[in-house]
C-alpha positions as CSV (number, residue, x, y, z in Angstrom):
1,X,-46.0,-31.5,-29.5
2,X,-47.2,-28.5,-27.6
3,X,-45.0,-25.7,-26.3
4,X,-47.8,-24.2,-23.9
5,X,-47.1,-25.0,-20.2
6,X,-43.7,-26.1,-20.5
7,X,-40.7,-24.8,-19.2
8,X,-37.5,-24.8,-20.5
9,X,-34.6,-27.4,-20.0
10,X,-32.2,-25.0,-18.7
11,X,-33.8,-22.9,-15.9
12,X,-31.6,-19.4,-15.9
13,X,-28.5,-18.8,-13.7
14,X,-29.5,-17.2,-9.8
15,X,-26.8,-14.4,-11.2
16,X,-29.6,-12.8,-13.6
17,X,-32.7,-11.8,-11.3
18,X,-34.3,-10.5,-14.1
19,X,-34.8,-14.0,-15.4
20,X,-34.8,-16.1,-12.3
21,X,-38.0,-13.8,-11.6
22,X,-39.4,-14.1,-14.7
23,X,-39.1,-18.0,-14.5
24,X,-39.9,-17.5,-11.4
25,X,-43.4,-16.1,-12.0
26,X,-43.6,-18.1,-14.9
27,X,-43.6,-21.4,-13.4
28,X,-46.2,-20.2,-10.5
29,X,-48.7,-18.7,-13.5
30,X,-48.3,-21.3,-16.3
31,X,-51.7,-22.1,-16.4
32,X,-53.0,-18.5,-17.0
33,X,-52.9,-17.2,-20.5
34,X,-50.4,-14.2,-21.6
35,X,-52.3,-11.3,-20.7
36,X,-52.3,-12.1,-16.8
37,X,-48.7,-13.3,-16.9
38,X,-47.8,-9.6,-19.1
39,X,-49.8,-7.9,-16.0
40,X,-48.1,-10.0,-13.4
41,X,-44.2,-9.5,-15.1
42,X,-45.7,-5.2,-15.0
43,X,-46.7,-5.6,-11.7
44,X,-42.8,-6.9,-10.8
45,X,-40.9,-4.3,-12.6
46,X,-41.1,-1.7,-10.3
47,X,-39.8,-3.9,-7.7
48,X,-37.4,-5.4,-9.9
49,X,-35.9,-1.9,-10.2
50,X,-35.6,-1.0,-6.6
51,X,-33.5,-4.2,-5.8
52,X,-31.2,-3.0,-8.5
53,X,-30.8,0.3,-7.4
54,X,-30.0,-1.4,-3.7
55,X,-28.1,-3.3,-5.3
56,X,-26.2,-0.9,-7.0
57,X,-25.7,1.3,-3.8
58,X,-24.5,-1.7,-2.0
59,X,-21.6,-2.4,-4.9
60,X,-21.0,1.1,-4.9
61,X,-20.1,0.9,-1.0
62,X,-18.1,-1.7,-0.8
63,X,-16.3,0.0,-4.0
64,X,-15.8,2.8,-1.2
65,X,-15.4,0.6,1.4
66,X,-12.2,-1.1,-0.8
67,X,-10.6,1.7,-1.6
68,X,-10.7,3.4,2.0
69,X,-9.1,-0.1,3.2
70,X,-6.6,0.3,0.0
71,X,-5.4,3.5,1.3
72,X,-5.3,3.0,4.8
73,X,-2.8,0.3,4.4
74,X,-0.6,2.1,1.9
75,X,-0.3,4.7,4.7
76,X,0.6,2.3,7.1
77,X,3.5,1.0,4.9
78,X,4.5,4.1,5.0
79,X,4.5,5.3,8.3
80,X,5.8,1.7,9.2
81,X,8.9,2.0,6.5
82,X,9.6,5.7,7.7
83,X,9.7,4.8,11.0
84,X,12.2,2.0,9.9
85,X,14.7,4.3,7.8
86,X,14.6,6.8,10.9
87,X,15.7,3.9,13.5
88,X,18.3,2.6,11.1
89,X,19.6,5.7,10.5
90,X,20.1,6.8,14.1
91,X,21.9,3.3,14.7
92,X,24.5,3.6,12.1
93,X,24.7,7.4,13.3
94,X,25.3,6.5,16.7
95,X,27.1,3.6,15.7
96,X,29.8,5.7,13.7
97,X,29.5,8.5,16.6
98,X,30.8,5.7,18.9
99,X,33.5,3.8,17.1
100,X,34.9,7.8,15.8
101,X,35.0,8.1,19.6
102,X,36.7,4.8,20.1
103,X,39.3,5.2,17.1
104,X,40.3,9.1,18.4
105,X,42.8,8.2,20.6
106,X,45.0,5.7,18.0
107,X,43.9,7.3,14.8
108,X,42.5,10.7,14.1
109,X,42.0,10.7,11.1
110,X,39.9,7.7,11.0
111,X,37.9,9.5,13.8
112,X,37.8,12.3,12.0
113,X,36.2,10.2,8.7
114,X,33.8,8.7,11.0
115,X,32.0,11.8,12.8
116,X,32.7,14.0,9.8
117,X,30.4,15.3,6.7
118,X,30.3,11.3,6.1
119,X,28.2,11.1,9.4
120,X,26.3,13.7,8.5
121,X,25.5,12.7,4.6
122,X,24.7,9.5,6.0
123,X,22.2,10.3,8.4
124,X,20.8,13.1,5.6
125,X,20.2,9.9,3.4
126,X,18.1,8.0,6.1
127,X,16.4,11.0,7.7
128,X,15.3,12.8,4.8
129,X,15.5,10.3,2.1
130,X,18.1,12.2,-0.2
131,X,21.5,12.7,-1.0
132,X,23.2,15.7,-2.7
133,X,25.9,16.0,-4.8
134,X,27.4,18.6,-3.1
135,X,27.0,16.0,0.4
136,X,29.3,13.6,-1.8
137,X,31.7,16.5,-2.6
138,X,32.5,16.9,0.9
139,X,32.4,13.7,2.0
140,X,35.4,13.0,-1.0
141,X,37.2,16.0,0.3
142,X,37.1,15.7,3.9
143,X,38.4,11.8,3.6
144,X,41.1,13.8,1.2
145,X,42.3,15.5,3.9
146,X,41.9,13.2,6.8
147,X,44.3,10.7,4.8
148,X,46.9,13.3,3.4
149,X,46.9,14.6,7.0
150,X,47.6,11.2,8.0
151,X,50.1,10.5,5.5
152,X,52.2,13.5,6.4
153,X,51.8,12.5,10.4
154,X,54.6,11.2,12.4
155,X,54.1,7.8,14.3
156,X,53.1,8.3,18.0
157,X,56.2,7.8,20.1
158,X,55.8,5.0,22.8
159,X,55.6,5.7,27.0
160,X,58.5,5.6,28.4
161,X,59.1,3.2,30.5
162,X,60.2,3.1,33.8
């Protein structure tokens, strides 16, 4: 059985272009002996190595071009979540601004709760994303004093009536 002019079973994968060329080239110059088909594979090589090299670049740009997209949308999170913690935290600000308003007349010292340092701590917590210790300290203190305050209080007395 002879080996010389026949191909292989398995042609290679399209994924290797080294050896889809070389089968390639082998199957157009199967008839010619192994010194024109060593000239012809030379011949290739250089051109071989360009397409790599485009190659190459290519892969390397879409790398790029992945990671620019990768960053660009963990900034938009972000911005989009900072601009979220910012509106939320002017709504329970206003929100505690208005019912401390609301409660002022009847109670005080609920009013006083609401538009105190708890206000404040709050919105420090959504606007610059922290909290202190010492914010806790006079939050604890200031509803303290509000309640003793409204412990000690006497009842207000009803309008007369006429």
């Amino acid at each position: 059985m002879s080996t010389e002019g026949q191909l292989p079973a398995q042609q290679p994968s399209g994924e290797d272009t080294v050896l889809s060329a070389g089968a390639r080239i082998a199957m157009q110059w199967r008839d010619l002996g192994a010194e024109q088909l060593g000239a012809a594979l030379r011949a290739m090589e250089p051109e071989l190595r360009r397409e790599h090299r485009q190659r190459m670049a290519q892969l390397e740009f879409q790398r790029e071009e992945n990671q620019r997209q990768h960053v660009e949308r963990q900034q938009q999170r972000a911005d989009r979540r900072r601009t979220i913690e910012l509106t939320v935290g002017a709504v329970i600000a206003l929100a505690m601004l208005g019912g401390g308003i609301y409660v002022a007349p009847e109670s005080w010292w609920l009013s006083t709760l609401l538009c105190g340092p708890s206000l404040l701590a709050l919105a420090k917590v959504f606007v610059l994303g922290r909290s202190d210790p010492d914010d806790m300290k006079a939050v604890a203190g200031a509803s303290r004093l509000s309640t003793n305050a409204a412990g000690q209080a006497q009842p207000p007395q009803p309008p007369p009536v006429a």
